[in-house]
Amino acid sequence: MQILSLPFFISPSLSLSLSHLSPSVHRAFKINELKTEVTNRLAMLEKRVELEGMKVVEIEKCHNDIKKLREEMASRNNSNFLEDNKKLTPRRDVPSYPKYHLSKETVEALRLPTFDAWQWEPNEMLSCLEHMYHDLGLVKDFNINPITLKRWLLCIHDNYRNNPFHNFRHCFCVTQMMYSMICLCSLQEKFTQLDILILMTAAVCHDLDHPGFNNTYQINARTELAVRYNDISPLENHHCAVAFQIFSQPDCNIFSNFDPEAFKQIRQGTITLILATDMARHGEILDSFKQKVDNFDYADEEHITCLKMVLIKCCDISNEVRPMEVAEPWVDCLLEEYFMQSDREKAEGLPVAPFMDREKVTKPTAQIGFIKFVLIPMFETVLKLFPQIEEAMVQPLRESRDRYEELKQIDDAMNEVQKKKSENLTMGGKKK
Ligand SMILES: [Zn+2]
């Protein structure tokens, strides 16, 4: 607050009118006049101080109001999903990962389904993703700002959570499998570059901000997401919404150079593909593809969309296509995430799916059914269009199925022995 000084003065007219009086009376009069003048002046100043004080109070009030508003906004944003909007803004500025230079060997390996994602740290995976966009000609053909591409990828990384399974490494694996399928099946000869951009971008974004608990949990626990999306693919809708919240930030919008029509197409295409990753729709999507595959028409937009949906589904659940050393740790990660969910479901009195129950599931039992009834039938349907995948993708799936069946036989035999042992012990006990 400003400190007020007291200006002390007598007006010229007053001094003139007093000049003819005797010096003593003059002085007394003058003093009285001065007193009045000072009193008035003080009163005025006091009034001003009071007004200023009120202004200060008003300012203080404003401060408090702003503080309150801020707190209110923060508390609203604290609800699970909005809080993460903070993450939507990239933490770091122009990223500094060019030091992660990819060797010729890495660049070659990246094109194959055998690529081992466990070997790389997040920054290296970011460099790999960046390389894929350049290598496929997407940066050049769509005039994507290379710095925006880096910032977008960093922002993507920051918006995956550290779940045991649904994390940034899973995002990377799915995208890398998409990239290797594009290379292996020469998809650039069949699809437009816009389709390739949609396939890659949907893969990158497909599990954004996954909370680590599946749709069944969301719906049964009546979570915020389930309520928001009316129980219809709550997670996939959320992944999609987060993806486009990121694109709404100019710093991260790799499509900023697109005309509105092209953006509309990329948005529609990406949404369709991300929503297709809901496994609840597996039968419906695969059936639709099976109906088209024997007379597949690359000129038919509906056929193309259906194929793209099946491709992202293949990549999403493609771990078992990879070499055993790469694939197997993912089963542990998935079971860890499942067990976390089933433990929580038990604690909250919600239904528990047997395939998530740590009391009921083992690695082989978890994998055999999935490989036999989900993976192989889907990849064998894709094989009809792309015979190239037989050796690189379908054969490894069959080998993995056989390996897990052997493991199950060993497990069963061990259990049998265990059972007999405990039976003998019980009988021994009875004899005594
Ligand atoms: Zn996924």
Short mmCIF file of C-alpha atoms and ligand atoms in Angstrom, two decimals:
data_model
loop_
_atom_site.label_atom_id
_atom_site.label_comp_id
_atom_site.label_asym_id
_atom_site.label_seq_id
_atom_site.Cartn_x
_atom_site.Cartn_y
_atom_site.Cartn_z
CA MET A 1 0.00 0.00 0.00
CA GLN A 2 1.12 3.52 -0.84
CA ILE A 3 2.28 5.72 2.08
CA LEU A 4 0.55 9.13 1.98
CA SER A 5 2.53 12.34 2.65
CA LEU A 6 0.82 15.40 4.18
CA PRO A 7 1.19 18.46 1.95
CA PHE A 8 1.15 21.61 4.19
CA PHE A 9 0.12 24.89 2.54
CA ILE A 10 -2.04 28.04 2.88
CA SER A 11 -3.92 29.36 -0.03
CA PRO A 12 -2.66 32.81 -1.37
CA SER A 13 -6.15 34.45 -0.94
CA LEU A 14 -6.25 33.58 2.77
CA SER A 15 -2.82 35.13 3.49
CA LEU A 16 -3.86 38.37 1.69
CA SER A 17 -7.10 38.82 3.66
CA LEU A 18 -5.27 38.44 6.98
CA SER A 19 -2.43 40.88 6.22
CA HIS A 20 -4.06 44.02 7.73
CA LEU A 21 -4.66 42.54 11.25
CA SER A 22 -2.23 42.96 14.22
CA PRO A 23 0.64 40.49 14.19
CA SER A 24 -0.58 38.61 17.33
CA VAL A 25 -4.21 38.41 16.23
CA HIS A 26 -2.94 37.70 12.83
CA ARG A 27 -0.83 34.85 14.16
CA ALA A 28 -3.71 33.44 16.30
CA PHE A 29 -6.10 33.71 13.45
CA LYS A 30 -3.62 32.18 11.13
CA ILE A 31 -3.02 29.29 13.52
CA ASN A 32 -6.76 28.67 13.84
CA GLU A 33 -7.12 28.77 10.10
CA LEU A 34 -4.23 26.40 9.80
CA LYS A 35 -5.77 24.06 12.39
CA THR A 36 -9.04 23.96 10.44
CA GLU A 37 -7.16 23.54 7.21
CA VAL A 38 -5.08 20.69 8.66
CA THR A 39 -8.13 19.06 10.23
CA ASN A 40 -10.00 19.19 6.95
CA ARG A 41 -6.96 18.01 5.11
CA LEU A 42 -6.52 15.16 7.59
CA ALA A 43 -10.17 14.21 7.31
CA MET A 44 -9.80 14.15 3.55
CA LEU A 45 -6.68 12.09 3.75
CA GLU A 46 -8.26 9.75 6.24
CA LYS A 47 -11.13 9.31 3.83
CA ARG A 48 -8.63 8.58 1.10
CA VAL A 49 -6.75 6.14 3.29
CA GLU A 50 -10.07 4.48 4.06
CA LEU A 51 -10.92 4.29 0.37
CA GLU A 52 -7.46 2.98 -0.47
CA GLY A 53 -7.86 0.52 2.37
CA MET A 54 -11.14 -0.60 0.88
CA LYS A 55 -9.44 -0.99 -2.45
CA VAL A 56 -6.86 -3.18 -0.76
CA VAL A 57 -9.62 -5.19 0.85
CA GLU A 58 -11.26 -5.49 -2.58
CA ILE A 59 -7.98 -6.61 -4.14
CA GLU A 60 -7.47 -9.07 -1.31
CA LYS A 61 -11.00 -10.36 -1.92
CA CYS A 62 -10.24 -10.79 -5.62
CA HIS A 63 -7.08 -12.69 -4.72
CA ASN A 64 -9.10 -14.98 -2.47
CA ASP A 65 -11.73 -15.51 -5.15
CA ILE A 66 -9.07 -16.41 -7.70
CA LYS A 67 -7.43 -18.74 -5.18
CA LYS A 68 -10.78 -20.39 -4.48
CA LEU A 69 -11.48 -20.80 -8.20
CA ARG A 70 -8.04 -22.31 -8.70
CA GLU A 71 -8.59 -24.75 -5.85
CA GLU A 72 -12.01 -25.66 -7.19
CA MET A 73 -10.57 -26.30 -10.65
CA ALA A 74 -7.78 -28.38 -9.17
CA SER A 75 -10.19 -30.45 -7.09
CA ARG A 76 -12.41 -31.02 -10.12
CA ASN A 77 -9.40 -32.02 -12.14
CA ASN A 78 -8.40 -34.42 -9.43
CA SER A 79 -11.03 -36.88 -10.52
CA ASN A 80 -9.14 -39.80 -11.98
CA PHE A 81 -9.15 -39.02 -15.64
CA LEU A 82 -9.20 -35.25 -15.92
CA GLU A 83 -6.21 -34.99 -13.67
CA ASP A 84 -4.14 -36.50 -16.39
CA ASN A 85 -4.96 -33.58 -18.66
CA LYS A 86 -1.90 -32.11 -17.00
CA LYS A 87 0.12 -34.74 -18.74
CA LEU A 88 -1.35 -33.71 -22.05
CA THR A 89 1.04 -30.79 -22.05
CA PRO A 90 4.49 -32.05 -22.82
CA ARG A 91 6.73 -31.87 -19.79
CA ARG A 92 9.82 -31.19 -21.75
CA ASP A 93 10.39 -28.75 -24.54
CA VAL A 94 12.02 -29.68 -27.81
CA PRO A 95 13.19 -33.17 -27.06
CA SER A 96 16.79 -34.13 -27.03
CA TYR A 97 16.75 -37.70 -28.15
CA PRO A 98 18.53 -37.35 -31.49
CA LYS A 99 21.52 -38.72 -29.60
CA TYR A 100 19.76 -42.06 -29.84
CA HIS A 101 21.03 -42.71 -33.29
CA LEU A 102 19.66 -45.91 -34.76
CA SER A 103 22.23 -48.25 -36.22
CA LYS A 104 21.75 -49.91 -39.59
CA GLU A 105 21.14 -53.22 -37.79
CA THR A 106 18.41 -51.69 -35.62
CA VAL A 107 16.72 -50.12 -38.62
CA GLU A 108 16.69 -53.51 -40.36
CA ALA A 109 15.53 -55.43 -37.28
CA LEU A 110 12.71 -52.94 -36.76
CA ARG A 111 11.03 -54.20 -39.94
CA LEU A 112 10.63 -57.74 -38.59
CA PRO A 113 8.14 -59.34 -36.18
CA THR A 114 11.14 -60.82 -34.35
CA PHE A 115 12.19 -57.39 -33.03
CA ASP A 116 12.94 -57.55 -29.30
CA ALA A 117 11.34 -54.53 -27.63
CA TRP A 118 12.65 -55.54 -24.18
CA GLN A 119 16.13 -54.37 -25.17
CA TRP A 120 15.21 -50.70 -25.48
CA GLU A 121 14.53 -47.82 -23.14
CA PRO A 122 11.67 -45.41 -23.75
CA ASN A 123 13.82 -42.78 -25.49
CA GLU A 124 15.14 -45.37 -27.91
CA MET A 125 11.62 -46.63 -28.60
CA LEU A 126 10.62 -43.02 -29.31
CA SER A 127 13.46 -42.74 -31.82
CA CYS A 128 12.29 -45.99 -33.43
CA LEU A 129 8.71 -44.74 -33.74
CA GLU A 130 9.97 -41.49 -35.21
CA HIS A 131 12.04 -43.46 -37.70
CA MET A 132 8.98 -45.47 -38.80
CA TYR A 133 7.04 -42.28 -39.65
CA HIS A 134 9.98 -41.01 -41.69
CA ASP A 135 10.73 -44.36 -43.30
CA LEU A 136 7.14 -44.87 -44.47
CA GLY A 137 7.28 -41.45 -46.15
CA LEU A 138 4.52 -40.09 -43.90
CA VAL A 139 6.53 -37.08 -42.71
CA LYS A 140 7.36 -36.09 -46.27
CA ASP A 141 4.03 -36.90 -47.93
CA PHE A 142 1.92 -35.14 -45.30
CA ASN A 143 4.37 -32.33 -44.64
CA ILE A 144 4.53 -33.20 -40.93
CA ASN A 145 6.75 -30.87 -38.91
CA PRO A 146 9.57 -33.16 -37.66
CA ILE A 147 9.82 -31.29 -34.33
CA THR A 148 6.07 -31.58 -33.82
CA LEU A 149 6.40 -35.31 -34.50
CA LYS A 150 9.01 -35.59 -31.73
CA ARG A 151 6.88 -33.56 -29.31
CA TRP A 152 3.77 -35.57 -30.16
CA LEU A 153 5.56 -38.86 -29.52
CA LEU A 154 6.92 -37.59 -26.18
CA CYS A 155 3.43 -36.54 -25.21
CA ILE A 156 2.13 -39.99 -26.21
CA HIS A 157 4.78 -41.58 -24.01
CA ASP A 158 3.78 -39.36 -21.07
CA ASN A 159 0.13 -40.34 -21.45
CA TYR A 160 0.67 -44.07 -21.08
CA ARG A 161 0.56 -45.24 -17.48
CA ASN A 162 3.05 -47.59 -15.85
CA ASN A 163 0.74 -50.62 -15.85
CA PRO A 164 2.28 -54.09 -15.84
CA PHE A 165 0.94 -54.70 -19.37
CA HIS A 166 -0.91 -51.75 -20.86
CA ASN A 167 2.05 -49.39 -20.89
CA PHE A 168 4.18 -47.50 -23.41
CA ARG A 169 6.19 -50.62 -24.30
CA HIS A 170 2.95 -52.35 -25.32
CA CYS A 171 2.07 -49.30 -27.44
CA PHE A 172 5.50 -49.57 -29.04
CA CYS A 173 5.16 -53.33 -29.71
CA VAL A 174 1.76 -52.94 -31.34
CA THR A 175 3.02 -50.11 -33.55
CA GLN A 176 6.20 -51.97 -34.42
CA MET A 177 4.14 -55.03 -35.41
CA MET A 178 1.98 -52.78 -37.56
CA TYR A 179 5.12 -51.38 -39.19
CA SER A 180 6.49 -54.86 -39.84
CA MET A 181 3.15 -55.98 -41.33
CA ILE A 182 3.15 -52.91 -43.59
CA CYS A 183 6.65 -53.88 -44.75
CA LEU A 184 6.09 -57.65 -44.92
CA CYS A 185 2.74 -57.47 -46.77
CA SER A 186 3.78 -54.51 -48.96
CA LEU A 187 0.69 -52.71 -47.70
CA GLN A 188 1.88 -49.44 -49.27
CA GLU A 189 1.08 -50.98 -52.65
CA LYS A 190 -2.49 -51.75 -51.58
CA PHE A 191 -3.39 -48.82 -49.34
CA THR A 192 -3.25 -45.05 -49.74
CA GLN A 193 -0.71 -43.17 -47.64
CA LEU A 194 -3.63 -41.78 -45.63
CA ASP A 195 -4.60 -45.36 -44.71
CA ILE A 196 -1.00 -46.09 -43.71
CA LEU A 197 -0.98 -42.94 -41.55
CA ILE A 198 -4.25 -44.03 -39.93
CA LEU A 199 -2.94 -47.56 -39.25
CA MET A 200 0.25 -46.28 -37.62
CA THR A 201 -1.37 -43.46 -35.66
CA ALA A 202 -4.19 -45.65 -34.35
CA ALA A 203 -1.60 -48.20 -33.21
CA VAL A 204 0.41 -45.51 -31.37
CA CYS A 205 -2.71 -44.13 -29.65
CA HIS A 206 -4.74 -47.29 -29.14
CA ASP A 207 -4.28 -47.75 -25.35
CA LEU A 208 -3.60 -44.16 -24.22
CA ASP A 209 -4.13 -43.60 -20.49
CA HIS A 210 -5.22 -47.22 -19.93
CA PRO A 211 -5.97 -47.50 -16.19
CA GLY A 212 -4.98 -51.19 -15.94
CA PHE A 213 -8.51 -52.46 -15.30
CA ASN A 214 -10.58 -53.75 -18.19
CA ASN A 215 -14.03 -52.79 -19.47
CA THR A 216 -15.76 -55.47 -17.41
CA TYR A 217 -14.31 -53.92 -14.25
CA GLN A 218 -15.22 -50.40 -15.42
CA ILE A 219 -18.81 -51.46 -16.01
CA ASN A 220 -19.24 -53.60 -12.88
CA ALA A 221 -17.60 -51.01 -10.63
CA ARG A 222 -19.62 -48.26 -12.35
CA THR A 223 -16.51 -46.15 -12.77
CA GLU A 224 -16.45 -42.61 -14.10
CA LEU A 225 -15.46 -43.95 -17.54
CA ALA A 226 -18.31 -46.44 -17.68
CA VAL A 227 -20.77 -43.74 -16.70
CA ARG A 228 -19.33 -41.30 -19.23
CA TYR A 229 -19.51 -43.77 -22.12
CA ASN A 230 -22.70 -45.58 -21.09
CA ASP A 231 -20.90 -48.95 -20.75
CA ILE A 232 -20.08 -48.92 -24.48
CA SER A 233 -16.36 -49.69 -24.91
CA PRO A 234 -15.50 -47.22 -22.12
CA LEU A 235 -11.75 -47.79 -22.35
CA GLU A 236 -11.45 -47.61 -26.14
CA ASN A 237 -13.59 -44.48 -26.20
CA HIS A 238 -11.29 -43.00 -23.59
CA HIS A 239 -8.07 -43.91 -25.47
CA CYS A 240 -9.52 -42.19 -28.49
CA ALA A 241 -10.63 -39.09 -26.63
CA VAL A 242 -7.19 -38.69 -25.05
CA ALA A 243 -5.58 -39.10 -28.47
CA PHE A 244 -7.60 -36.23 -29.90
CA GLN A 245 -7.12 -34.07 -26.82
CA ILE A 246 -3.41 -34.39 -27.56
CA PHE A 247 -3.95 -33.44 -31.20
CA SER A 248 -5.94 -30.41 -30.08
CA GLN A 249 -2.72 -28.93 -28.71
CA PRO A 250 -0.96 -27.07 -31.52
CA ASP A 251 2.46 -28.14 -30.18
CA CYS A 252 1.59 -31.80 -30.63
CA ASN A 253 -0.65 -31.67 -33.66
CA ILE A 254 1.16 -33.57 -36.40
CA PHE A 255 -1.89 -32.93 -38.61
CA SER A 256 -1.75 -29.14 -38.36
CA ASN A 257 -0.97 -28.85 -42.07
CA PHE A 258 -3.99 -30.94 -43.07
CA ASP A 259 -7.00 -29.36 -44.69
CA PRO A 260 -10.25 -29.86 -42.75
CA GLU A 261 -11.42 -32.68 -45.04
CA ALA A 262 -8.19 -34.67 -44.62
CA PHE A 263 -8.30 -34.15 -40.84
CA LYS A 264 -11.88 -35.39 -40.78
CA GLN A 265 -10.82 -38.55 -42.59
CA ILE A 266 -7.86 -39.20 -40.34
CA ARG A 267 -10.02 -38.59 -37.26
CA GLN A 268 -12.80 -40.90 -38.43
CA GLY A 269 -10.32 -43.58 -39.50
CA THR A 270 -8.37 -43.48 -36.24
CA ILE A 271 -11.52 -43.60 -34.11
CA THR A 272 -12.85 -46.61 -36.05
CA LEU A 273 -9.58 -48.51 -35.58
CA ILE A 274 -9.13 -47.74 -31.88
CA LEU A 275 -12.75 -48.71 -31.14
CA ALA A 276 -12.17 -51.96 -33.05
CA THR A 277 -9.58 -53.03 -30.44
CA ASP A 278 -12.34 -53.81 -27.91
CA MET A 279 -12.16 -57.63 -27.70
CA ALA A 280 -15.88 -57.72 -26.92
CA ARG A 281 -16.32 -57.02 -30.65
CA HIS A 282 -13.87 -59.71 -31.79
CA GLY A 283 -16.44 -62.15 -33.18
CA GLU A 284 -18.42 -59.47 -34.96
CA ILE A 285 -15.35 -57.95 -36.67
CA LEU A 286 -13.75 -61.26 -37.64
CA ASP A 287 -17.06 -62.58 -39.06
CA SER A 288 -17.46 -59.45 -41.15
CA PHE A 289 -13.91 -59.87 -42.48
CA LYS A 290 -14.45 -63.57 -43.25
CA GLN A 291 -17.41 -62.64 -45.41
CA LYS A 292 -15.25 -60.30 -47.49
CA VAL A 293 -11.93 -62.09 -47.64
CA ASP A 294 -12.70 -64.56 -50.45
CA ASN A 295 -13.80 -61.76 -52.77
CA PHE A 296 -11.71 -59.02 -51.34
CA ASP A 297 -11.98 -55.74 -53.22
CA TYR A 298 -9.32 -53.09 -52.57
CA ALA A 299 -11.53 -50.55 -54.36
CA ASP A 300 -14.34 -51.08 -51.85
CA GLU A 301 -14.03 -48.64 -48.94
CA GLU A 302 -15.95 -50.96 -46.63
CA HIS A 303 -13.58 -53.84 -47.38
CA ILE A 304 -10.55 -51.62 -46.74
CA THR A 305 -11.94 -50.36 -43.43
CA CYS A 306 -12.69 -53.91 -42.30
CA LEU A 307 -9.18 -55.05 -43.23
CA LYS A 308 -7.63 -52.14 -41.31
CA MET A 309 -9.73 -53.09 -38.27
CA VAL A 310 -8.51 -56.68 -38.45
CA LEU A 311 -4.91 -55.52 -38.90
CA ILE A 312 -4.90 -53.39 -35.76
CA LYS A 313 -6.57 -56.25 -33.87
CA CYS A 314 -3.84 -58.62 -35.07
CA CYS A 315 -1.09 -56.24 -33.95
CA ASP A 316 -2.75 -55.54 -30.60
CA ILE A 317 -2.67 -59.20 -29.57
CA SER A 318 0.41 -60.23 -31.54
CA ASN A 319 2.85 -61.00 -28.71
CA GLU A 320 2.68 -64.74 -29.36
CA VAL A 321 3.79 -64.12 -32.95
CA ARG A 322 7.15 -63.05 -31.55
CA PRO A 323 10.00 -65.36 -30.52
CA MET A 324 9.38 -67.17 -27.25
CA GLU A 325 11.95 -65.12 -25.29
CA VAL A 326 10.18 -61.93 -26.33
CA ALA A 327 6.62 -63.21 -26.01
CA GLU A 328 6.76 -65.03 -22.70
CA PRO A 329 7.51 -62.08 -20.37
CA TRP A 330 4.37 -60.41 -21.75
CA VAL A 331 2.24 -63.28 -20.39
CA ASP A 332 3.63 -62.60 -16.92
CA CYS A 333 2.88 -58.90 -17.33
CA LEU A 334 -0.67 -59.61 -18.46
CA LEU A 335 -1.32 -62.04 -15.61
CA GLU A 336 0.07 -59.50 -13.14
CA GLU A 337 -2.40 -56.92 -14.42
CA TYR A 338 -5.24 -59.48 -14.38
CA PHE A 339 -4.43 -60.54 -10.81
CA MET A 340 -4.39 -56.92 -9.68
CA GLN A 341 -7.86 -56.57 -11.13
CA SER A 342 -9.26 -59.82 -9.71
CA ASP A 343 -7.83 -59.01 -6.25
CA ARG A 344 -9.59 -55.67 -6.38
CA GLU A 345 -12.81 -57.27 -7.63
CA LYS A 346 -12.73 -59.73 -4.74
CA ALA A 347 -12.10 -56.90 -2.28
CA GLU A 348 -14.97 -54.87 -3.72
CA GLY A 349 -17.35 -57.83 -3.95
CA LEU A 350 -17.53 -57.68 -7.75
CA PRO A 351 -17.71 -60.69 -10.11
CA VAL A 352 -14.32 -62.22 -10.98
CA ALA A 353 -13.57 -63.74 -14.40
CA PRO A 354 -11.93 -67.19 -14.01
CA PHE A 355 -9.19 -66.29 -16.52
CA MET A 356 -8.08 -63.49 -14.20
CA ASP A 357 -8.25 -65.44 -10.96
CA ARG A 358 -4.84 -66.27 -9.50
CA GLU A 359 -6.39 -69.40 -7.94
CA LYS A 360 -7.53 -70.76 -11.28
CA VAL A 361 -5.22 -69.64 -14.06
CA THR A 362 -1.74 -70.78 -15.13
CA LYS A 363 0.42 -69.52 -17.96
CA PRO A 364 -0.26 -72.49 -20.27
CA THR A 365 -4.01 -72.54 -19.61
CA ALA A 366 -4.15 -68.80 -20.16
CA GLN A 367 -2.37 -69.03 -23.50
CA ILE A 368 -3.58 -72.27 -25.14
CA GLY A 369 -7.21 -71.28 -25.57
CA PHE A 370 -6.30 -67.78 -26.67
CA ILE A 371 -3.81 -68.95 -29.30
CA LYS A 372 -6.06 -71.77 -30.59
CA PHE A 373 -9.40 -70.00 -30.67
CA VAL A 374 -8.56 -66.34 -31.11
CA LEU A 375 -5.10 -65.82 -32.61
CA ILE A 376 -4.71 -68.68 -35.10
CA PRO A 377 -8.21 -68.35 -36.64
CA MET A 378 -7.71 -64.60 -37.11
CA PHE A 379 -4.19 -64.79 -38.54
CA GLU A 380 -5.20 -67.69 -40.80
CA THR A 381 -7.98 -65.51 -42.24
CA VAL A 382 -5.50 -62.69 -42.90
CA LEU A 383 -3.18 -65.29 -44.45
CA LYS A 384 -5.71 -65.72 -47.27
CA LEU A 385 -4.94 -62.16 -48.39
CA PHE A 386 -1.26 -62.12 -47.45
CA PRO A 387 0.46 -65.50 -47.88
CA GLN A 388 3.70 -63.72 -46.79
CA ILE A 389 2.67 -63.96 -43.14
CA GLU A 390 2.60 -67.79 -43.09
CA GLU A 391 6.23 -68.25 -42.17
CA ALA A 392 6.80 -65.01 -40.26
CA MET A 393 3.60 -64.92 -38.22
CA VAL A 394 1.33 -67.96 -38.41
CA GLN A 395 4.04 -70.59 -38.01
CA PRO A 396 5.37 -69.00 -34.78
CA LEU A 397 1.80 -69.02 -33.44
CA ARG A 398 1.46 -72.76 -34.09
CA GLU A 399 4.82 -73.37 -32.44
CA SER A 400 3.80 -71.35 -29.44
CA ARG A 401 0.53 -73.30 -29.15
CA ASP A 402 2.46 -76.59 -29.26
CA ARG A 403 4.94 -75.38 -26.66
CA TYR A 404 2.23 -74.29 -24.23
CA GLU A 405 0.40 -77.60 -24.75
CA GLU A 406 3.58 -79.44 -23.81
CA LEU A 407 3.99 -77.20 -20.78
CA LYS A 408 0.42 -77.94 -19.79
CA GLN A 409 1.03 -81.69 -20.03
CA ILE A 410 4.03 -81.29 -17.73
CA ASP A 411 1.94 -79.19 -15.35
CA ASP A 412 -0.83 -81.80 -15.38
CA ALA A 413 1.62 -84.65 -14.74
CA MET A 414 3.17 -82.72 -11.86
CA ASN A 415 -0.25 -82.08 -10.38
CA GLU A 416 -1.10 -85.75 -10.71
CA VAL A 417 2.06 -86.73 -8.83
CA GLN A 418 1.31 -84.11 -6.20
CA LYS A 419 -2.23 -85.40 -5.82
CA LYS A 420 -1.06 -89.02 -5.42
CA LYS A 421 1.53 -87.93 -2.86
CA SER A 422 -1.04 -86.15 -0.75
CA GLU A 423 -3.47 -89.10 -1.11
CA ASN A 424 -0.78 -91.49 0.10
CA LEU A 425 -0.02 -89.21 3.00
CA THR A 426 -3.71 -89.14 3.97
CA MET A 427 -3.98 -92.92 3.72
CA GLY A 428 -0.78 -93.32 5.74
CA GLY A 429 -2.28 -91.08 8.36
CA LYS A 430 -5.45 -93.22 8.50
CA LYS A 431 -3.50 -96.46 8.93
CA LYS A 432 -1.93 -95.08 12.04
ZN ZN B 1 -3.48 -52.86 -26.65
#
